[in-house]
Each structure stands twice: as structure tokens, then as C-alpha cells.
């Protein structure tokens, strides 16, 4: 497949996802979650590793780069592989750098699912070996103080599930032992102490007088209480509606389901019509471009033909002028010869 068609297909996929509002977990980028490598092709042969790092480090820190070169001449072949520190920066690079022009050439940027590092050979320089082994990322200088502090504050590792299960079992056994001891103590106390006879005490409860002023305050509710009451009423209404729907016969349920299915079908048909219109508009634009190119070619051919006809006319005129001059010279010579004969 032509690389320019691949560039167009990737851009169309990104436009469709942006228009439909698809999530990242469902997009086509999710297939390459485990790879932080991208492929870059179609750039000019003059660019070096440093130039490519300067361009592609806009959306993330570049960790490693593999610019493919010719083994004999050492010149670049126009494509390379780049590795980012964060995998999410590959999505930004593919979405933003695919289809751009660098020094008049359109480049193609795409994901790489299974990157295989090249095999080392004897002709490789020390610089390329160093790049392939350690990468091109900046080295972090570690402070001795920070390392000592990190050793002090070591994060404990997660214990195995078996250890957790054993701890839970021990806790349960301890709880059961405590319960058994409490039961034994309560039984011993009940047996030793004789319970005295219970005496029923008559208790009077004082009744408070009702105040009529409380009714006023109860009638005057706060706006929060009124809002809560409204919400409760709305919920009760919705519950009543759901109960009515459940009690409805099967015929009405089927009708409603059919109506919902029809609405879904209409929406799908509308989306399909929109996609068809977009495709038709794109085809129309492509035809316009092709027609314009054909017209330009025709104009160029007509212009070249006119030039050729003009050149031919000029050559014919020059030939006629030369013939006339030669005829005039012959006439002059004849006249001169006749004059000499008369003398």
C-alpha cells in the first residue's frame, strides 16, 4: 500500500473518533498499550538523530532512537524507530505528527506493536552501539543524601495471600477463645450468686401539656425541608409509574419496545446518511482535484504545441529569407558576367 494512503487512513480514523467522542479504552490506540515505540517514515535523508529528537520530543521525552542507515555508505534510508519514556506520548505523536511536512516531504507516523531490535554486526560504530544499549535519554545524577533517605523510608512490600489468611485464622481463634472464657465466667457467677426476688415498682410518667405555638412552626417549613419533600414526592411518582408499567399488559410493553427500536433505527440511519454524505463530499473534492490537474496538463500541452508551431514558422521564414538572398547573389553575378562579356 502507498504510504500516503496510509497517512490519509490514519487521519480519517482520528477524525471519526473525534466526531463520535469515543473513549480512550475503546479507540484503536488501545491495541498498542504495551509498546512505547513508533515508526517514522518519509522524512528527508539529510536529517540526523539529533534533528529527529528535537522534533519528536515536543510530546514526550525520547529514550531511544534507531535511525536505519545503509551499511556500505552510512546514509539514512528515510525511516526510523523512536521510543518514548511514557506510552501515552506515542498517541500524541501519532495524532499530531502524522501527515505533516518536513522540508517539503510528508511523513508517516504509526504505532509499532512488536519492536525487534536490530542484530549487532561488526561494521557498527561505537556511537550506534552506545545508543542501542543505553539509549539517548538524559542520565539522572543520584545524590548520596537522597539515597540514604530512601533507605530510611523503605516502603514495605505486600505480603503474600497465604500470610494474610493465616493471620485471619489466628484472629478468629483468639476471638472464639475469648467468647468461651466469658461464657464460663458468666455461668460461674450465676451459679454462685442467688438471684433476689424482683419487686415491681409503680412508675408514673408525667404528661406534658401541648402548646399550640408548635403547630405554627410545623406549618412553616424551611426551604430545605420543602425541597426534600418535593424530591420524595417525585421519587414516589416515578415508583408509581414504574409499577404501572409493570402492571401493563404485554401488548403495550411490546409497542413501547417497538417504538424504542424504531428510534434507534432512525438514529442509525441518520448516522449512516451523514457518513455517506461525507464520503460523497470527499469523492467530489477528489474529482475536482483530478479535473483541475487534467485541465492544467491540457493547458501545458496546448502551450507546448503553440511554441512548436511558432518555432516551425520562424524556421520556415529564415529558410525563405536565405533562399531570396542566394537568388539575389546569383542575379548580381549574372549581371556582372554580362557586363564583362559586352566589354
CSV table of C-alpha atoms in Angstrom, one decimal:
chain,number,residue,atom,x,y,z
A,1,UNK,CA,0.0,0.0,0.0
A,2,UNK,CA,1.2,3.5,-0.8
A,3,UNK,CA,2.4,5.3,2.4
A,4,UNK,CA,0.4,8.4,1.5
A,5,UNK,CA,-2.8,6.4,1.6
A,6,UNK,CA,-1.8,5.0,5.0
A,7,UNK,CA,-1.4,8.6,6.2
A,8,UNK,CA,-4.9,9.5,4.9
A,9,UNK,CA,-6.4,6.4,6.5
A,10,UNK,CA,-4.9,7.2,9.9
A,11,UNK,CA,-6.1,10.8,9.8
A,12,UNK,CA,-9.6,9.7,8.8
A,13,UNK,CA,-9.7,7.3,11.8
A,14,UNK,CA,-8.7,10.1,14.2
A,15,UNK,CA,-11.4,12.4,12.7
A,16,UNK,CA,-14.1,9.8,13.1
A,17,UNK,CA,-13.1,9.1,16.7
A,18,UNK,CA,-13.1,12.8,17.5
A,19,UNK,CA,-16.5,13.4,15.9
A,20,UNK,CA,-18.1,10.3,17.6
A,21,UNK,CA,-16.5,11.1,21.0
A,22,UNK,CA,-15.0,7.6,21.5
A,23,UNK,CA,-13.2,6.9,24.8
A,24,UNK,CA,-9.5,6.0,25.0
A,25,UNK,CA,-10.3,2.5,26.2
A,26,UNK,CA,-12.2,1.7,23.0
A,27,UNK,CA,-10.1,3.6,20.5
A,28,UNK,CA,-7.7,2.0,18.0
A,29,UNK,CA,-4.8,3.3,20.0
A,30,UNK,CA,-5.6,0.8,22.9
A,31,UNK,CA,-4.2,-2.1,20.8
A,32,UNK,CA,-0.7,-0.7,21.3
A,33,UNK,CA,-0.8,-0.1,25.1
A,34,UNK,CA,2.2,-2.4,25.7
A,35,UNK,CA,4.5,-0.7,23.2
A,36,UNK,CA,6.2,2.7,23.5
A,37,UNK,CA,7.8,2.6,20.0
A,38,UNK,CA,6.6,4.4,16.9
A,39,UNK,CA,7.6,4.3,13.3
A,40,UNK,CA,8.6,7.4,11.4
A,41,UNK,CA,9.0,7.3,7.6
A,42,UNK,CA,9.2,9.6,4.6
A,43,UNK,CA,11.4,12.3,6.1
A,44,UNK,CA,14.3,13.8,4.1
A,45,UNK,CA,17.6,11.9,4.1
A,46,UNK,CA,19.5,14.9,5.5
A,47,UNK,CA,18.0,14.7,9.0
A,48,UNK,CA,20.1,13.1,11.8
A,49,UNK,CA,19.2,11.5,15.1
A,50,UNK,CA,19.5,14.9,16.9
A,51,UNK,CA,17.1,16.6,14.4
A,52,UNK,CA,14.5,13.9,14.9
A,53,UNK,CA,14.8,14.0,18.7
A,54,UNK,CA,14.3,17.8,18.6
A,55,UNK,CA,11.1,17.4,16.5
A,56,UNK,CA,9.5,14.4,18.4
A,57,UNK,CA,10.4,15.5,21.9
A,58,UNK,CA,7.6,18.0,21.8
A,59,UNK,CA,5.1,15.4,23.1
A,60,UNK,CA,7.4,13.4,25.4
A,61,UNK,CA,10.9,12.5,26.4
A,62,UNK,CA,12.6,10.4,23.8
A,63,UNK,CA,14.5,7.4,25.4
A,64,UNK,CA,15.9,5.6,22.4
A,65,UNK,CA,16.1,6.0,18.6
A,66,UNK,CA,17.1,3.7,15.8
A,67,UNK,CA,17.8,5.6,12.5
A,68,UNK,CA,18.2,2.9,9.8
A,69,UNK,CA,21.2,3.6,7.6
A,70,UNK,CA,22.9,1.9,4.7
A,71,UNK,CA,25.6,-0.5,5.7
A,72,UNK,CA,28.0,0.5,2.9
A,73,UNK,CA,27.6,4.3,2.6
A,74,UNK,CA,26.2,5.1,6.0
A,75,UNK,CA,23.5,7.3,4.6
A,76,UNK,CA,20.0,7.3,6.2
A,77,UNK,CA,17.2,5.4,4.4
A,78,UNK,CA,14.5,7.9,5.3
A,79,UNK,CA,12.8,6.0,8.2
A,80,UNK,CA,13.5,5.3,11.9
A,81,UNK,CA,12.1,3.9,15.1
A,82,UNK,CA,11.6,6.1,18.2
A,83,UNK,CA,10.9,5.0,21.8
A,84,UNK,CA,9.3,7.3,24.4
A,85,UNK,CA,9.5,7.2,28.2
A,86,UNK,CA,5.7,7.3,28.5
A,87,UNK,CA,3.4,5.2,26.3
A,88,UNK,CA,0.8,7.9,26.2
A,89,UNK,CA,3.1,10.3,24.3
A,90,UNK,CA,3.0,7.8,21.4
A,91,UNK,CA,-0.7,8.6,21.0
A,92,UNK,CA,0.0,12.3,20.9
A,93,UNK,CA,2.8,11.8,18.3
A,94,UNK,CA,0.7,9.7,16.0
A,95,UNK,CA,-2.3,12.1,16.2
A,96,UNK,CA,-0.3,15.3,15.7
A,97,UNK,CA,2.8,14.4,13.6
A,98,UNK,CA,1.1,12.1,11.1
A,99,UNK,CA,0.8,13.8,7.7
A,100,UNK,CA,2.9,16.9,8.4
A,101,UNK,CA,5.6,18.2,6.0
A,102,UNK,CA,9.2,18.4,6.9
A,103,UNK,CA,11.3,20.2,4.2
A,104,UNK,CA,8.6,19.6,1.6
A,105,UNK,CA,8.1,15.9,2.3
A,106,UNK,CA,5.0,14.4,4.1
A,107,UNK,CA,6.0,12.0,6.9
A,108,UNK,CA,4.1,9.0,8.2
A,109,UNK,CA,3.9,8.2,11.9
A,110,UNK,CA,2.4,5.0,13.2
A,111,UNK,CA,2.5,2.7,16.2
A,112,UNK,CA,4.8,-0.4,16.4
A,113,UNK,CA,3.3,-3.4,18.2
A,114,UNK,CA,6.2,-5.8,18.4
A,115,UNK,CA,9.5,-4.0,18.0
A,116,UNK,CA,12.6,-6.2,17.4
A,117,UNK,CA,16.0,-4.6,18.0
A,118,UNK,CA,18.5,-5.0,15.1
A,119,UNK,CA,21.2,-7.6,15.3
A,120,UNK,CA,24.7,-6.2,16.1
A,121,UNK,CA,27.3,-6.6,13.4
A,122,UNK,CA,31.0,-6.0,13.2
A,123,UNK,CA,30.6,-2.9,11.0
A,124,UNK,CA,28.6,-0.9,13.6
A,125,UNK,CA,30.3,2.2,15.1
A,126,UNK,CA,30.8,2.6,18.8
A,127,UNK,CA,28.3,5.5,18.9
A,128,UNK,CA,25.5,3.4,17.4
A,129,UNK,CA,26.3,0.6,19.9
A,130,UNK,CA,26.1,3.0,22.8
A,131,UNK,CA,22.8,4.4,21.5
A,132,UNK,CA,21.2,0.9,21.1
A,133,UNK,CA,22.4,-0.3,24.5
A,134,UNK,CA,21.9,2.8,26.8
A,135,UNK,CA,19.6,5.0,24.6
A,136,UNK,CA,19.6,8.7,24.3
A,137,UNK,CA,17.8,9.8,27.5
A,138,UNK,CA,19.5,12.2,29.9
A,139,UNK,CA,21.1,10.4,32.9
A,140,UNK,CA,19.8,11.2,36.4
A,141,UNK,CA,22.5,12.2,38.9
A,142,UNK,CA,21.7,10.5,42.2
A,143,UNK,CA,22.6,12.4,45.4
A,144,UNK,CA,24.0,10.3,48.3
A,145,UNK,CA,21.8,12.1,50.7
A,146,UNK,CA,18.6,11.2,48.8
A,147,UNK,CA,19.7,7.6,48.5
A,148,UNK,CA,20.3,7.4,52.3
A,149,UNK,CA,16.9,9.0,53.0
A,150,UNK,CA,15.2,6.5,50.6
A,151,UNK,CA,16.9,3.6,52.5
A,152,UNK,CA,15.5,5.0,55.7
A,153,UNK,CA,12.0,5.3,54.4
A,154,UNK,CA,11.7,1.9,52.7
A,155,UNK,CA,8.2,1.0,51.6
A,156,UNK,CA,7.2,-2.4,53.0
A,157,UNK,CA,6.4,-4.9,50.3
A,158,UNK,CA,3.0,-6.5,50.1
A,159,UNK,CA,2.7,-9.8,51.9
A,160,UNK,CA,1.6,-13.0,50.3
A,161,UNK,CA,-2.0,-14.0,50.4
A,162,UNK,CA,-1.2,-17.1,52.4
A,163,UNK,CA,0.3,-15.0,55.3
A,164,UNK,CA,-2.9,-12.9,55.3
A,165,UNK,CA,-5.1,-16.0,55.5
A,166,UNK,CA,-3.1,-17.4,58.4
A,167,UNK,CA,-3.4,-14.1,60.3
A,168,UNK,CA,-7.2,-14.1,59.8
A,169,UNK,CA,-7.4,-17.7,61.1
A,170,UNK,CA,-5.4,-16.8,64.2
A,171,UNK,CA,-7.6,-13.7,64.9
A,172,UNK,CA,-10.7,-15.9,64.6
A,173,UNK,CA,-9.3,-18.5,67.1
A,174,UNK,CA,-8.5,-15.8,69.6
A,175,UNK,CA,-12.0,-14.4,69.4
A,176,UNK,CA,-13.5,-17.8,69.9
A,177,UNK,CA,-11.3,-18.4,73.0
A,178,UNK,CA,-12.3,-15.1,74.5
A,179,UNK,CA,-16.0,-15.8,73.9
A,180,UNK,CA,-15.7,-19.3,75.6
A,181,UNK,CA,-14.0,-17.7,78.6
A,182,UNK,CA,-16.7,-15.1,79.0
A,183,UNK,CA,-19.4,-17.7,78.9
A,184,UNK,CA,-17.7,-19.8,81.6
A,185,UNK,CA,-17.3,-16.8,83.8
A,186,UNK,CA,-21.0,-15.8,83.4
A,187,UNK,CA,-22.1,-19.4,84.2
A,188,UNK,CA,-19.9,-19.5,87.4
A,189,UNK,CA,-21.3,-16.2,88.6
A,190,UNK,CA,-25.0,-17.2,88.0
A,191,UNK,CA,-24.4,-20.5,90.0
A,192,UNK,CA,-22.7,-18.8,92.9
A,193,UNK,CA,-24.9,-15.8,93.4
A,194,UNK,CA,-28.6,-16.4,94.2
A,195,UNK,CA,-30.9,-14.0,92.4
A,196,UNK,CA,-33.0,-11.9,94.9
A,197,UNK,CA,-36.8,-11.6,94.3
A,198,UNK,CA,-37.8,-8.8,91.9
A,199,UNK,CA,-40.1,-6.1,93.2
A,200,UNK,CA,-42.4,-4.4,90.7
A,201,UNK,CA,-42.2,-0.7,91.1
A,202,UNK,CA,-45.1,1.5,90.0
A,203,UNK,CA,-43.7,4.3,87.9
A,204,UNK,CA,-45.7,7.4,86.9
A,205,UNK,CA,-45.0,9.2,83.7
A,206,UNK,CA,-45.6,12.9,83.7
A,207,UNK,CA,-47.6,14.1,80.6
A,208,UNK,CA,-46.5,17.4,79.1
A,209,UNK,CA,-49.1,19.9,78.1
A,210,UNK,CA,-49.4,20.5,74.4
A,211,UNK,CA,-48.6,24.0,73.2
A,212,UNK,CA,-50.5,25.4,70.2
A,213,UNK,CA,-47.5,27.5,69.1
A,214,UNK,CA,-45.6,24.4,67.9
A,215,UNK,CA,-48.2,23.9,65.2
A,216,UNK,CA,-47.3,27.3,63.6
A,217,UNK,CA,-43.7,26.3,63.4
A,218,UNK,CA,-44.5,22.9,62.0
A,219,UNK,CA,-46.6,24.6,59.2
A,220,UNK,CA,-43.8,27.0,58.4
A,221,UNK,CA,-41.2,24.7,56.9
A,222,UNK,CA,-37.7,25.7,55.8
A,223,UNK,CA,-36.9,25.7,52.1
A,224,UNK,CA,-34.6,22.7,52.6
A,225,UNK,CA,-37.4,20.7,54.1
A,226,UNK,CA,-39.8,21.7,51.3
A,227,UNK,CA,-37.2,20.7,48.6
A,228,UNK,CA,-36.7,17.4,50.3
A,229,UNK,CA,-40.4,16.8,50.4
A,230,UNK,CA,-40.6,17.6,46.7
A,231,UNK,CA,-37.9,15.1,45.9
A,232,UNK,CA,-39.6,12.4,47.9
A,233,UNK,CA,-42.9,13.1,46.0
A,234,UNK,CA,-41.0,12.9,42.6
A,235,UNK,CA,-39.5,9.6,43.6
A,236,UNK,CA,-42.8,8.2,44.7
A,237,UNK,CA,-44.3,9.3,41.4
A,238,UNK,CA,-41.6,7.6,39.4
A,239,UNK,CA,-42.0,4.5,41.5
A,240,UNK,CA,-45.8,4.6,40.8
A,241,UNK,CA,-45.1,5.0,37.1
A,242,UNK,CA,-42.7,2.0,37.1
A,243,UNK,CA,-45.3,-0.1,39.0
A,244,UNK,CA,-48.0,0.9,36.4
A,245,UNK,CA,-45.7,0.0,33.6
A,246,UNK,CA,-45.0,-3.4,35.1
A,247,UNK,CA,-48.7,-4.0,35.6
A,248,UNK,CA,-49.5,-3.0,32.0
A,249,UNK,CA,-50.3,-5.8,29.6
A,250,UNK,CA,-47.7,-7.4,27.3
A,251,UNK,CA,-49.2,-5.6,24.3
A,252,UNK,CA,-48.3,-2.1,25.5
A,253,UNK,CA,-44.8,-3.2,26.5
A,254,UNK,CA,-44.2,-4.6,23.1
A,255,UNK,CA,-45.5,-1.4,21.5
A,256,UNK,CA,-43.1,0.7,23.6
A,257,UNK,CA,-40.2,-1.6,22.8
A,258,UNK,CA,-41.0,-1.3,19.1
A,259,UNK,CA,-41.1,2.5,19.4
A,260,UNK,CA,-37.7,2.5,21.1
A,261,UNK,CA,-36.3,0.1,18.4
A,262,UNK,CA,-37.6,2.4,15.7
A,263,UNK,CA,-35.9,5.4,17.3
A,264,UNK,CA,-32.6,3.5,17.5
A,265,UNK,CA,-33.0,2.5,13.8
A,266,UNK,CA,-33.8,6.1,12.8
A,267,UNK,CA,-30.7,7.3,14.6
A,268,UNK,CA,-28.6,4.7,12.9
A,269,UNK,CA,-30.0,5.6,9.5
A,270,UNK,CA,-29.2,9.2,10.2
A,271,UNK,CA,-25.6,8.4,11.2
A,272,UNK,CA,-25.2,6.3,8.0
A,273,UNK,CA,-26.6,9.1,5.9
A,274,UNK,CA,-24.2,11.5,7.4
A,275,UNK,CA,-21.3,9.1,6.7
A,276,UNK,CA,-22.4,8.7,3.1
A,277,UNK,CA,-22.7,12.4,2.6
A,278,UNK,CA,-19.2,12.9,4.0
A,279,UNK,CA,-17.9,10.2,1.6
A,280,UNK,CA,-19.7,11.8,-1.3
A,281,UNK,CA,-18.2,15.2,-0.5
A,282,UNK,CA,-14.7,13.7,-0.3
A,283,UNK,CA,-15.2,11.9,-3.6
A,284,UNK,CA,-16.4,15.1,-5.2
A,285,UNK,CA,-13.4,17.1,-3.9
A,286,UNK,CA,-11.0,14.4,-5.2
A,287,UNK,CA,-12.7,14.5,-8.6
A,288,UNK,CA,-12.4,18.3,-8.6
A,289,UNK,CA,-8.7,18.0,-7.8
A,290,UNK,CA,-8.2,15.4,-10.6
A,291,UNK,CA,-10.2,17.5,-13.1
A,292,UNK,CA,-8.1,20.5,-12.2
A,293,UNK,CA,-4.9,18.6,-12.7
A,294,UNK,CA,-6.1,17.3,-16.1
A,295,UNK,CA,-7.0,20.8,-17.2
A,296,UNK,CA,-3.6,22.1,-16.2
A,297,UNK,CA,-1.9,19.3,-18.2
A,298,UNK,CA,-4.1,20.1,-21.2
A,299,UNK,CA,-3.1,23.8,-21.0
A,300,UNK,CA,0.5,22.9,-20.7
A,301,UNK,CA,0.3,20.6,-23.8
A,302,UNK,CA,-1.5,23.3,-25.8
A,303,UNK,CA,1.1,25.8,-24.8
A,304,UNK,CA,3.9,23.5,-25.9
A,305,UNK,CA,2.2,22.8,-29.2
A,306,UNK,CA,1.9,26.5,-29.9
A,307,UNK,CA,5.5,27.0,-29.1
A,308,UNK,CA,6.4,24.3,-31.6
A,309,UNK,CA,4.3,25.8,-34.3
A,310,UNK,CA,5.9,29.2,-33.7
A,311,UNK,CA,9.3,27.7,-33.9
A,312,UNK,CA,8.5,26.0,-37.1
A,313,UNK,CA,7.1,29.2,-38.6
A,314,UNK,CA,10.3,31.0,-37.6
A,315,UNK,CA,12.5,28.3,-39.2
A,316,UNK,CA,10.4,28.5,-42.4
A,317,UNK,CA,10.8,32.2,-42.6
A,318,UNK,CA,14.5,32.1,-42.1
A,319,UNK,CA,14.8,29.5,-44.8
A,320,UNK,CA,12.8,31.7,-47.3
A,321,UNK,CA,15.0,34.7,-46.4
A,322,UNK,CA,18.1,32.7,-47.1
A,323,UNK,CA,16.8,31.5,-50.5
A,324,UNK,CA,15.9,35.0,-51.5
A,325,UNK,CA,19.4,36.2,-50.6
A,326,UNK,CA,21.0,33.4,-52.6
A,327,UNK,CA,18.8,34.2,-55.6
A,328,UNK,CA,19.8,37.9,-55.4
A,329,UNK,CA,23.5,37.0,-55.3
A,330,UNK,CA,23.1,34.8,-58.4
A,331,UNK,CA,21.3,37.6,-60.2
A,332,UNK,CA,24.1,40.0,-59.3
A,333,UNK,CA,26.8,37.6,-60.5
A,334,UNK,CA,25.0,37.1,-63.8
A,335,UNK,CA,24.7,40.9,-64.4
A,336,UNK,CA,28.4,41.2,-63.6
A,337,UNK,CA,29.3,38.4,-66.1
A,338,UNK,CA,27.1,40.0,-68.8
A,339,UNK,CA,28.9,43.4,-68.4
A,340,UNK,CA,32.3,41.8,-68.8
A,341,UNK,CA,31.1,40.0,-71.9
A,342,UNK,CA,29.9,43.2,-73.6
A,343,UNK,CA,33.2,44.9,-73.0
